[in-house]
Amino acid sequence: MKHSLCSGFAALCMSIAAVAFAQPTGDYPIRPVKLIVPSAPGGGADAFGRLLGDQLSKRLKQPIVVDNIAGAAGTIAIGQLAHARPDGYTIALGTM
């Protein structure tokens, strides 16, 4: 019991330290951001994605390009996200 408590406390301390040292960069984004919407154009998820993209565009001061990728219950869209460069310029809307 004592060992697992110490391990848990150490993990908590490391997570707090990681958050404390995380510094946002002032130069993100410097180009348009792609928002993948896992549904066909014209549906509810598309409308929500476009509203979200508009608000993000205002906040980030960069265009948000909405890319509708329908099919396979969202698997194709999430596959595109998984294969994108991990630089924060490709994001996806998750739907249920």
Coordinates of C-alpha atoms in Angstrom, one line a residue:
M1 CA 0.0 0.0 0.0
K2 CA 2.8 2.4 0.9
H3 CA 4.6 1.8 -2.4
S4 CA 1.5 2.4 -4.5
L5 CA 0.7 5.6 -2.6
C6 CA 4.3 6.9 -3.1
S7 CA 4.1 6.0 -6.8
G8 CA 0.8 7.8 -7.2
F9 CA 2.1 10.9 -5.4
A10 CA 5.2 11.0 -7.6
A11 CA 3.1 10.7 -10.7
L12 CA 0.9 13.6 -9.5
C13 CA 4.0 15.8 -8.8
M14 CA 5.4 15.0 -12.3
S15 CA 2.1 15.9 -14.0
I16 CA 1.9 19.2 -12.1
A17 CA 5.5 20.0 -13.0
A18 CA 4.8 19.2 -16.6
V19 CA 1.8 21.6 -16.7
A20 CA 3.8 24.3 -14.8
F21 CA 6.6 24.2 -17.4
A22 CA 4.4 24.0 -20.5
Q23 CA 4.7 27.3 -22.2
P24 CA 2.4 28.3 -25.1
T25 CA 4.2 29.6 -28.1
G26 CA 3.2 33.0 -29.3
D27 CA 3.6 32.2 -33.0
Y28 CA 0.8 29.5 -33.3
P29 CA -0.9 29.4 -35.7
I30 CA 1.0 31.0 -38.5
R31 CA -1.0 29.4 -41.3
P32 CA -4.5 28.0 -41.9
V33 CA -5.7 25.2 -39.6
K34 CA -7.6 22.2 -41.1
L35 CA -10.7 21.0 -39.3
I36 CA -11.8 17.5 -40.3
V37 CA -15.6 16.9 -39.9
P38 CA -16.4 13.2 -40.2
S39 CA -19.7 13.6 -42.0
A40 CA -21.1 14.8 -45.3
P41 CA -21.7 18.4 -46.0
G42 CA -25.1 19.8 -45.0
G43 CA -25.8 17.8 -41.9
G44 CA -25.8 18.8 -38.2
A45 CA -22.2 17.9 -37.6
D46 CA -21.2 19.9 -40.7
A47 CA -23.2 23.0 -39.5
F48 CA -21.6 22.7 -36.0
G49 CA -18.1 22.2 -37.5
R50 CA -18.5 25.4 -39.6
L51 CA -19.8 27.4 -36.6
L52 CA -16.9 26.0 -34.5
G53 CA -14.4 26.8 -37.4
D54 CA -15.8 30.4 -37.6
Q55 CA -15.3 31.0 -33.9
L56 CA -11.8 29.4 -33.9
S57 CA -10.9 31.5 -36.8
K58 CA -11.8 34.7 -35.0
R59 CA -9.9 33.6 -31.9
L60 CA -6.8 32.3 -33.6
K61 CA -6.8 35.0 -36.3
Q62 CA -6.2 32.4 -39.0
P63 CA -8.5 30.7 -41.5
I64 CA -10.0 27.4 -40.4
V65 CA -10.5 25.1 -43.5
V66 CA -13.4 22.7 -42.9
D67 CA -12.8 19.4 -44.6
N68 CA -15.8 17.0 -44.7
I69 CA -14.7 13.4 -44.9
A70 CA -17.7 11.1 -44.8
G71 CA -17.8 7.3 -44.6
A72 CA -17.2 4.3 -42.4
A73 CA -18.9 6.0 -39.4
G74 CA -16.0 8.5 -39.1
T75 CA -13.2 6.0 -39.3
I76 CA -11.9 7.4 -42.6
A77 CA -11.8 10.9 -41.1
I78 CA -10.1 9.9 -38.0
G79 CA -7.6 7.9 -40.1
Q80 CA -6.8 11.1 -42.0
L81 CA -6.2 12.8 -38.6
A82 CA -4.0 10.0 -37.4
H83 CA -1.8 10.3 -40.5
A84 CA -1.5 14.1 -40.4
R85 CA 1.7 15.7 -39.1
P86 CA 1.5 16.2 -35.3
D87 CA 2.0 20.0 -35.5
G88 CA -1.5 21.2 -34.4
Y89 CA -2.5 22.3 -37.9
T90 CA -5.0 19.4 -38.4
I91 CA -7.7 18.9 -35.9
A92 CA -11.0 16.9 -36.0
L93 CA -14.5 17.2 -34.7
G94 CA -15.5 14.1 -32.8
T95 CA -19.1 13.0 -33.1
M96 CA -21.1 10.3 -31.5

